[in-house]
Protein backbone atom coordinates (compact mmCIF):
# COMPACT_ATOMS: atom_id res chain seq x y z
CA MET A 1 -16.44 -68.24 67.99
CA LYS A 2 -16.61 -65.21 65.92
CA GLU A 3 -19.55 -62.42 66.28
CA LYS A 4 -21.89 -62.61 63.42
CA VAL A 5 -22.96 -59.25 61.39
CA ILE A 6 -26.33 -59.70 58.95
CA LEU A 7 -25.37 -57.59 55.99
CA ALA A 8 -28.15 -56.02 53.54
CA TYR A 9 -26.92 -57.47 50.31
CA SER A 10 -27.93 -56.78 46.97
CA GLY A 11 -25.53 -58.57 45.14
CA GLY A 12 -24.21 -54.87 43.75
CA LEU A 13 -20.74 -53.39 43.76
CA ASP A 14 -21.23 -51.87 46.88
CA THR A 15 -22.39 -54.47 49.17
CA THR A 16 -20.16 -57.22 47.59
CA ALA A 17 -16.81 -54.89 48.45
CA ILE A 18 -18.49 -54.68 52.04
CA ILE A 19 -17.96 -58.53 53.01
CA PRO A 20 -14.28 -58.15 52.72
CA TRP A 21 -14.14 -55.18 54.55
CA LEU A 22 -16.72 -55.97 57.60
CA LYS A 23 -13.88 -59.49 57.80
CA GLU A 24 -11.07 -57.61 57.62
CA HIS A 25 -11.50 -54.19 59.87
CA PHE A 26 -14.23 -56.04 62.19
CA ASP A 27 -13.57 -60.19 62.15
CA TYR A 28 -16.80 -60.79 61.28
CA GLU A 29 -18.45 -63.95 60.15
CA VAL A 30 -21.03 -62.06 57.60
CA VAL A 31 -24.40 -63.36 56.79
CA CYS A 32 -25.73 -61.91 53.74
CA CYS A 33 -29.76 -61.39 53.60
CA CYS A 34 -31.31 -60.51 50.11
CA ILE A 35 -34.56 -59.19 50.60
CA ASP A 36 -36.93 -59.77 47.66
CA CYS A 37 -39.37 -56.64 47.22
CA GLY A 38 -39.99 -57.57 43.17
CA GLN A 39 -36.66 -56.58 41.50
CA GLY A 40 -36.84 -59.67 39.61
CA SER A 41 -34.26 -60.63 37.47
CA GLU A 42 -31.28 -58.63 39.71
CA LEU A 43 -31.27 -61.81 42.28
CA ASP A 44 -30.08 -64.05 39.29
CA GLY A 45 -26.77 -65.60 40.69
CA LEU A 46 -26.28 -64.13 44.18
CA GLU A 47 -25.90 -67.63 45.84
CA GLU A 48 -22.38 -67.72 44.23
CA ARG A 49 -21.30 -64.47 44.58
CA ALA A 50 -22.24 -64.03 48.05
CA ARG A 51 -19.93 -66.84 48.80
CA LEU A 52 -16.93 -66.30 46.64
CA SER A 53 -16.99 -62.73 48.35
CA GLY A 54 -16.58 -64.47 51.58
CA ALA A 55 -19.89 -64.64 53.38
CA SER A 56 -20.83 -67.84 54.78
CA LYS A 57 -24.20 -67.75 54.47
CA LEU A 58 -26.88 -66.28 52.26
CA TYR A 59 -30.62 -65.53 52.42
CA ILE A 60 -32.94 -64.58 50.00
CA GLU A 61 -36.58 -63.72 51.44
CA ASP A 62 -39.70 -63.43 49.42
CA LEU A 63 -41.41 -60.29 50.62
CA VAL A 64 -43.84 -59.54 47.80
CA ASP A 65 -46.83 -60.33 49.47
CA ASP A 66 -45.83 -58.84 52.59
CA PHE A 67 -44.53 -55.44 50.84
CA CYS A 68 -47.81 -55.61 49.22
CA ASP A 69 -50.29 -56.18 51.70
CA ASN A 70 -49.05 -54.82 54.64
CA TYR A 71 -46.67 -51.61 53.51
CA ILE A 72 -48.15 -50.71 50.12
CA MET A 73 -51.84 -50.89 50.77
CA PRO A 74 -51.78 -48.81 53.68
CA CYS A 75 -50.46 -45.85 51.51
CA VAL A 76 -52.62 -47.10 48.88
CA GLN A 77 -55.67 -46.80 50.88
CA ALA A 78 -54.40 -43.28 52.89
CA GLY A 79 -53.17 -41.56 49.30
CA ALA A 80 -50.23 -40.62 50.38
CA VAL A 81 -48.07 -38.96 47.78
CA TYR A 82 -44.28 -37.19 48.92
CA GLU A 83 -44.52 -33.43 47.82
CA HIS A 84 -47.46 -34.20 45.40
CA LYS A 85 -45.28 -36.72 42.96
CA TYR A 86 -43.66 -39.06 44.66
CA LEU A 87 -45.49 -42.55 45.20
CA LEU A 88 -43.00 -43.58 47.91
CA GLY A 89 -41.96 -46.80 45.98
CA THR A 90 -38.41 -46.97 47.96
CA SER A 91 -39.84 -45.42 51.46
CA MET A 92 -42.22 -48.08 51.72
CA ALA A 93 -39.91 -51.37 51.36
CA ARG A 94 -37.00 -49.87 53.63
CA PRO A 95 -39.10 -50.56 56.69
CA ALA A 96 -39.84 -54.03 55.53
CA ILE A 97 -37.04 -54.68 54.77
CA ALA A 98 -35.57 -53.18 57.83
CA LYS A 99 -38.04 -55.77 59.71
CA ARG A 100 -36.61 -58.85 58.16
CA LEU A 101 -33.39 -58.32 58.65
CA VAL A 102 -34.03 -57.83 62.53
CA GLU A 103 -35.49 -60.93 62.16
CA ILE A 104 -32.64 -62.59 60.35
CA ALA A 105 -30.34 -61.36 63.05
CA ARG A 106 -32.21 -62.52 65.64
CA LYS A 107 -32.61 -66.08 64.22
CA GLU A 108 -28.50 -66.25 63.60
CA GLY A 109 -27.27 -64.94 66.83
CA ALA A 110 -25.85 -61.77 65.26
CA SER A 111 -24.43 -58.67 67.02
CA ALA A 112 -24.79 -55.90 64.27
CA ILE A 113 -26.52 -54.99 60.70
CA CYS A 114 -24.69 -52.75 58.19
CA HIS A 115 -26.21 -51.26 55.57
CA GLY A 116 -24.59 -50.18 52.15
CA ALA A 117 -26.67 -46.86 51.88
CA THR A 118 -24.68 -43.30 51.45
CA GLY A 119 -24.37 -40.94 53.82
CA LYS A 120 -26.36 -38.15 51.85
CA GLY A 121 -29.74 -40.41 51.23
CA ASN A 122 -32.40 -41.04 52.92
CA ASP A 123 -32.41 -44.89 53.21
CA GLN A 124 -29.96 -44.57 55.79
CA ILE A 125 -32.44 -43.17 58.11
CA ARG A 126 -35.29 -45.43 56.97
CA PHE A 127 -33.12 -48.47 57.36
CA GLU A 128 -31.19 -47.25 60.29
CA LEU A 129 -34.99 -46.02 62.27
CA GLY A 130 -36.56 -49.14 61.73
CA ILE A 131 -33.76 -51.60 63.44
CA LYS A 132 -33.55 -49.18 66.62
CA ALA A 133 -37.35 -49.14 66.93
CA LEU A 134 -37.25 -52.81 66.51
CA ALA A 135 -33.82 -54.37 68.07
CA PRO A 136 -32.42 -50.84 69.95
CA ASP A 137 -29.60 -53.71 71.34
CA LEU A 138 -27.87 -54.54 67.62
CA LYS A 139 -25.13 -52.17 66.60
CA ILE A 140 -25.78 -50.24 62.80
CA ILE A 141 -22.49 -50.58 60.84
CA ALA A 142 -23.24 -48.12 58.00
CA PRO A 143 -19.56 -48.10 55.90
CA TRP A 144 -19.78 -44.92 53.94
CA ARG A 145 -19.94 -43.25 56.55
CA MET A 146 -17.11 -44.50 58.49
CA THR A 147 -14.36 -42.47 56.39
CA ASP A 148 -11.76 -43.14 58.43
CA VAL A 149 -11.79 -46.89 57.50
CA TRP A 150 -13.94 -46.82 54.27
CA THR A 151 -11.42 -45.21 52.19
CA MET A 152 -12.83 -46.00 48.79
CA GLN A 153 -14.63 -42.97 47.15
CA SER A 154 -15.45 -44.77 43.24
CA ARG A 155 -16.62 -47.64 41.47
CA GLU A 156 -13.10 -48.23 40.38
CA ASP A 157 -12.11 -48.16 44.32
CA GLU A 158 -13.87 -50.77 44.98
CA ILE A 159 -13.21 -53.50 41.82
CA GLN A 160 -9.46 -52.23 42.91
CA TYR A 161 -10.44 -53.63 46.66
CA CYS A 162 -12.74 -56.80 45.43
CA LYS A 163 -9.56 -57.79 43.22
CA GLN A 164 -6.85 -57.17 46.10
CA HIS A 165 -9.10 -59.84 48.09
CA GLY A 166 -9.40 -62.80 45.54
CA ILE A 167 -12.79 -61.28 44.44
CA HIS A 168 -13.34 -61.23 40.43
CA LEU A 169 -16.64 -60.33 39.48
CA PRO A 170 -18.50 -59.12 36.60
CA PHE A 171 -18.50 -55.26 37.29
CA SER A 172 -17.08 -52.55 35.58
CA ALA A 173 -16.52 -48.94 36.23
CA ASP A 174 -18.80 -47.49 33.57
CA SER A 175 -20.89 -45.40 34.94
CA SER A 176 -24.53 -45.59 34.50
CA TYR A 177 -28.32 -44.40 36.20
CA SER A 178 -27.79 -45.34 40.19
CA ARG A 179 -31.43 -47.22 40.36
CA ASP A 180 -33.80 -48.72 43.20
CA ARG A 181 -36.38 -51.31 41.72
CA ASN A 182 -38.85 -53.11 43.39
CA LEU A 183 -42.66 -54.57 42.59
CA TRP A 184 -44.21 -50.66 42.64
CA HIS A 185 -41.99 -48.69 40.82
CA ILE A 186 -38.24 -48.10 39.33
CA SER A 187 -36.01 -44.75 40.58
CA HIS A 188 -33.60 -43.32 38.40
CA GLU A 189 -30.40 -41.02 39.65
CA GLY A 190 -27.39 -39.68 38.18
CA LEU A 191 -25.57 -38.91 34.91
CA GLU A 192 -27.77 -36.15 32.84
CA LEU A 193 -30.45 -36.17 35.94
CA GLU A 194 -27.88 -34.60 38.18
CA ASP A 195 -28.20 -31.39 36.71
CA PRO A 196 -31.82 -29.88 36.58
CA ALA A 197 -31.20 -27.71 33.58
CA ASN A 198 -30.82 -31.01 31.73
CA GLU A 199 -33.75 -33.24 29.84
CA PRO A 200 -34.08 -36.70 31.35
CA ASN A 201 -32.95 -39.22 28.06
CA TYR A 202 -35.87 -41.44 28.15
CA ASP A 203 -35.22 -43.52 25.25
CA HIS A 204 -32.20 -44.78 27.41
CA LEU A 205 -33.51 -43.95 30.94
CA LEU A 206 -37.20 -46.11 30.79
CA VAL A 207 -37.40 -49.51 32.43
CA LEU A 208 -40.61 -49.99 32.67
CA GLY A 209 -42.61 -48.55 29.65
CA VAL A 210 -42.54 -45.47 27.18
CA THR A 211 -43.48 -42.49 26.94
CA PRO A 212 -46.85 -40.92 25.74
CA GLU A 213 -45.10 -40.17 22.34
CA LYS A 214 -44.43 -43.98 22.27
CA ALA A 215 -47.40 -45.63 23.47
CA PRO A 216 -50.14 -46.91 21.45
CA ASP A 217 -52.78 -44.61 19.20
CA GLU A 218 -55.62 -46.26 20.52
CA GLY A 219 -57.14 -46.37 24.18
CA GLU A 220 -57.45 -49.25 26.44
CA TYR A 221 -60.07 -49.79 29.02
CA VAL A 222 -59.57 -51.32 32.31
CA THR A 223 -62.11 -52.26 35.19
CA MET A 224 -61.52 -52.57 38.98
CA THR A 225 -62.70 -53.66 41.90
CA PHE A 226 -62.43 -53.01 45.37
CA GLU A 227 -63.52 -54.40 48.51
CA LYS A 228 -63.04 -52.29 51.81
CA GLY A 229 -60.14 -50.18 50.04
CA ILE A 230 -58.04 -53.11 48.52
CA PRO A 231 -58.31 -54.17 44.59
CA THR A 232 -59.64 -57.67 44.05
CA SER A 233 -59.91 -57.80 40.19
CA VAL A 234 -58.88 -56.55 37.02
CA ASN A 235 -61.12 -57.08 34.10
CA GLY A 236 -62.88 -59.43 35.82
CA GLU A 237 -60.24 -61.50 36.92
CA LYS A 238 -60.11 -61.92 40.44
CA MET A 239 -56.32 -61.55 41.96
CA LYS A 240 -54.30 -60.72 44.56
CA VAL A 241 -52.64 -57.36 45.42
CA SER A 242 -49.14 -58.37 44.43
CA ASP A 243 -50.50 -59.67 41.08
CA ILE A 244 -53.22 -56.94 40.54
CA ILE A 245 -49.96 -54.57 40.99
CA ARG A 246 -47.99 -56.31 37.97
CA ARG A 247 -51.07 -56.46 35.64
CA LEU A 248 -51.30 -52.79 36.19
CA ASN A 249 -47.78 -52.60 35.53
CA GLU A 250 -47.75 -54.06 32.66
CA LEU A 251 -50.59 -51.78 31.49
CA GLY A 252 -49.62 -48.68 32.77
CA GLY A 253 -45.58 -49.14 31.06
CA LYS A 254 -47.54 -49.93 27.58
CA HIS A 255 -49.72 -46.49 27.86
CA GLY A 256 -46.49 -44.15 29.30
CA ILE A 257 -48.47 -43.87 32.42
CA GLY A 258 -46.84 -42.89 35.87
CA ILE A 259 -43.39 -41.64 34.50
CA VAL A 260 -42.71 -38.75 37.05
CA ASP A 261 -39.01 -35.84 36.84
CA ILE A 262 -39.06 -34.27 40.46
CA VAL A 263 -36.99 -32.55 42.37
CA GLU A 264 -38.19 -33.49 45.96
CA ASN A 265 -36.33 -32.53 49.39
CA ARG A 266 -34.46 -35.26 50.94
CA VAL A 267 -34.82 -35.85 55.01
CA VAL A 268 -31.01 -34.56 55.17
CA GLY A 269 -32.06 -31.25 53.87
CA MET A 270 -30.34 -31.17 50.40
CA LYS A 271 -32.83 -31.69 46.86
CA SER A 272 -32.20 -34.52 45.12
CA ARG A 273 -33.66 -35.21 41.11
CA GLY A 274 -35.22 -38.00 39.98
CA VAL A 275 -37.19 -40.05 37.39
CA TYR A 276 -39.54 -42.50 39.02
CA GLU A 277 -41.66 -45.03 36.97
CA THR A 278 -45.07 -46.53 38.71
CA PRO A 279 -46.92 -47.31 35.90
CA GLY A 280 -49.36 -49.87 38.39
CA GLY A 281 -49.21 -47.70 41.24
CA THR A 282 -50.04 -44.49 39.40
CA ILE A 283 -53.32 -46.67 38.05
CA LEU A 284 -53.95 -48.28 41.08
CA MET A 285 -54.03 -44.59 42.94
CA GLU A 286 -56.14 -43.01 40.45
CA ALA A 287 -58.45 -46.01 40.33
CA HIS A 288 -58.82 -45.91 44.63
CA ASP A 289 -59.12 -42.07 44.60
CA GLN A 290 -62.14 -42.47 41.49
CA LEU A 291 -63.86 -44.89 43.74
CA GLU A 292 -63.44 -42.28 47.00
CA GLU A 293 -65.03 -39.74 45.55
CA LEU A 294 -68.24 -41.40 45.64
CA VAL A 295 -68.30 -42.81 49.16
CA LEU A 296 -66.49 -40.71 51.32
CA ASP A 297 -68.22 -37.32 52.72
CA ARG A 298 -66.97 -34.38 52.64
CA ALA A 299 -66.16 -33.43 55.98
CA THR A 300 -64.27 -37.23 56.08
CA MET A 301 -61.93 -36.06 52.73
CA GLU A 302 -61.29 -32.74 54.18
CA VAL A 303 -59.47 -34.39 57.15
CA LYS A 304 -58.27 -37.86 55.01
CA LYS A 305 -56.22 -35.29 52.41
CA ASP A 306 -54.35 -33.78 55.59
CA MET A 307 -54.04 -37.69 56.97
CA ALA A 308 -52.90 -38.52 53.60
CA ASN A 309 -49.82 -35.78 53.86
CA LYS A 310 -48.98 -37.10 57.16
CA MET A 311 -48.98 -40.41 56.22
CA ALA A 312 -46.10 -39.72 53.46
CA GLN A 313 -44.19 -37.39 55.56
CA ILE A 314 -43.80 -40.12 57.93
CA VAL A 315 -43.29 -43.24 55.29
CA TYR A 316 -40.64 -40.62 53.77
CA GLU A 317 -38.81 -40.16 56.82
CA GLY A 318 -38.62 -43.83 57.73
CA LYS A 319 -41.23 -43.22 61.06
CA TRP A 320 -42.85 -46.62 60.41
CA PHE A 321 -42.39 -47.85 63.44
CA THR A 322 -43.81 -45.55 65.33
CA PRO A 323 -47.39 -44.74 67.46
CA LEU A 324 -48.19 -41.90 64.95
CA ARG A 325 -48.12 -44.02 61.68
CA GLU A 326 -50.57 -46.97 63.72
CA ALA A 327 -53.06 -44.15 64.72
CA VAL A 328 -52.82 -42.28 61.11
CA GLN A 329 -53.30 -46.17 59.69
CA ALA A 330 -56.17 -46.38 62.38
CA PHE A 331 -58.14 -43.78 60.57
CA VAL A 332 -57.44 -44.18 57.89
CA THR A 333 -58.57 -48.10 57.51
CA SER A 334 -61.77 -46.73 59.45
CA THR A 335 -62.04 -44.69 56.63
CA GLN A 336 -62.41 -47.31 54.06
CA GLU A 337 -65.06 -49.46 55.48
CA TYR A 338 -67.41 -48.86 52.51
CA VAL A 339 -64.60 -48.33 49.72
CA THR A 340 -66.06 -51.31 47.88
CA GLY A 341 -67.56 -51.10 44.00
CA GLU A 342 -66.32 -51.04 40.63
CA VAL A 343 -64.57 -48.17 38.76
CA LYS A 344 -63.72 -47.86 34.88
CA PHE A 345 -61.36 -45.66 33.08
CA LYS A 346 -59.28 -45.80 30.31
CA LEU A 347 -55.30 -45.67 29.94
CA TYR A 348 -54.76 -43.16 26.37
CA LYS A 349 -50.93 -41.93 26.05
CA GLY A 350 -50.22 -41.65 29.62
CA ASN A 351 -53.44 -40.49 30.84
CA ILE A 352 -55.92 -42.44 33.05
CA ILE A 353 -59.42 -41.00 31.87
CA LYS A 354 -62.66 -41.93 34.01
CA ALA A 355 -65.56 -44.10 32.32
CA GLY A 356 -67.58 -44.33 34.94
CA THR A 357 -68.19 -45.77 38.74
CA THR A 358 -70.17 -47.37 40.82
CA SER A 359 -70.76 -48.78 44.44
CA PRO A 360 -72.91 -49.86 46.43
CA TYR A 361 -72.05 -47.35 49.09
CA SER A 362 -72.42 -44.17 46.31
CA LEU A 363 -73.79 -40.80 48.25
CA TYR A 364 -73.89 -39.22 44.99
CA SER A 365 -77.79 -38.35 44.44
CA GLU A 366 -79.46 -36.95 41.62
CA SER A 367 -82.24 -34.82 43.91
CA HIS A 368 -81.08 -31.31 44.76
CA HIS A 369 -84.76 -30.82 46.61
CA ASP A 370 -83.11 -29.52 49.84
CA ALA A 371 -81.10 -27.39 48.39
CA ASP A 372 -83.20 -24.05 49.28
CA GLY A 373 -83.23 -24.84 52.89
CA PHE A 374 -79.69 -25.66 52.98
CA ILE A 375 -78.46 -22.58 51.16
CA THR A 376 -80.93 -20.33 53.63
CA LEU A 377 -79.54 -21.76 56.39
CA PHE A 378 -75.48 -21.83 55.80
CA GLY A 379 -75.70 -18.02 53.80
CA LEU A 380 -77.38 -16.74 57.09
CA PRO A 381 -74.38 -15.37 58.96
CA LEU A 382 -74.24 -13.24 55.55
CA LYS A 383 -77.25 -12.15 55.22
CA VAL A 384 -77.36 -10.68 58.67
CA ARG A 385 -74.08 -8.74 58.79
CA ALA A 386 -75.33 -7.56 55.37
CA MET A 387 -78.55 -6.00 57.03
CA LYS A 388 -76.66 -4.26 59.83
CA MET A 389 -74.48 -3.09 57.76
CA ALA A 390 -77.30 -1.42 56.13
CA GLU A 391 -78.83 -0.13 59.55
CA VAL A 392 -75.10 1.59 60.23
CA LYS A 393 -75.52 2.74 57.58
CA LYS A 394 -78.65 4.57 57.62
CA GLN A 395 -78.07 5.94 61.23
């Protein structure tokens, strides 16, 4: 009986070419696994494509709610943002995908997992650290790093390879942006973005929304409620987290919210330029921050900022399944006990403008009668030092 390999399958050209390649070079039975994290129409027609390419089976696994509840929300509660701008859309999805790949591998009795991530990006690290943490016995196959047996270097090469193996699919060699999409965001790399000197061609590039210049001239008010740091409703309508993100994506896209052009430092050391669209995520993070301002005390806020940076680094580097992530998340969860209330804001041409925040646990007080005593104590070291200096000068 042939050994089985689980292929992380998107249906794109790379992973389609990998199917016959795995059979040819390793004589594996290839079981494809496509993880749905909210990438929408990209999943259409995958069953037939996988079968025509030589896979014995295709799993399409709906992970949207798991992704939202168990990966996105801990990062939102933490306020995790990588290098001040990146809301970790791809980074958060990879551990969720790795976990399900391992589960399918166990179910199928597979001996290996294969992914199509390139050798210069972050995803290879995120996938492989997740797999190693959950299933250290499974072999990991990364074709793009196996340059002795993976000789394809371009889309043209891959298309030709597929044709040689009787796979005639509607792929073109046309250059386009390299994109990663899920419910939280869509990332864009390639074409004019390769050179940081170039302005992005937003008319060609944007998928989820419009630029602020093309957003409506009228602002739109939005109200959200939270319970213990978790969003529960938008404009009075109670919804689960995934539906809230969908609704906020529509609102944010309409008003030009959440478009970020960043040159980030990849884990492997090189810099990478990309444009991220995160309309709903940007709104959700801002609304959560707006409520935390009201209910968290100063000392907790101070430490939580450090933990936000630490959480962002952990997730970006693919270290989700680690004791450190669990410990940081435990701290964050404890800070969310009273992050309950309602936030109101206005969306207008790329901006999220506060319009009022209320909470039964608000620490805001209009009384300032104790300020005199506090300032006397807080300023005592300065006062004592000044008096001592004055005495020294008199001598």
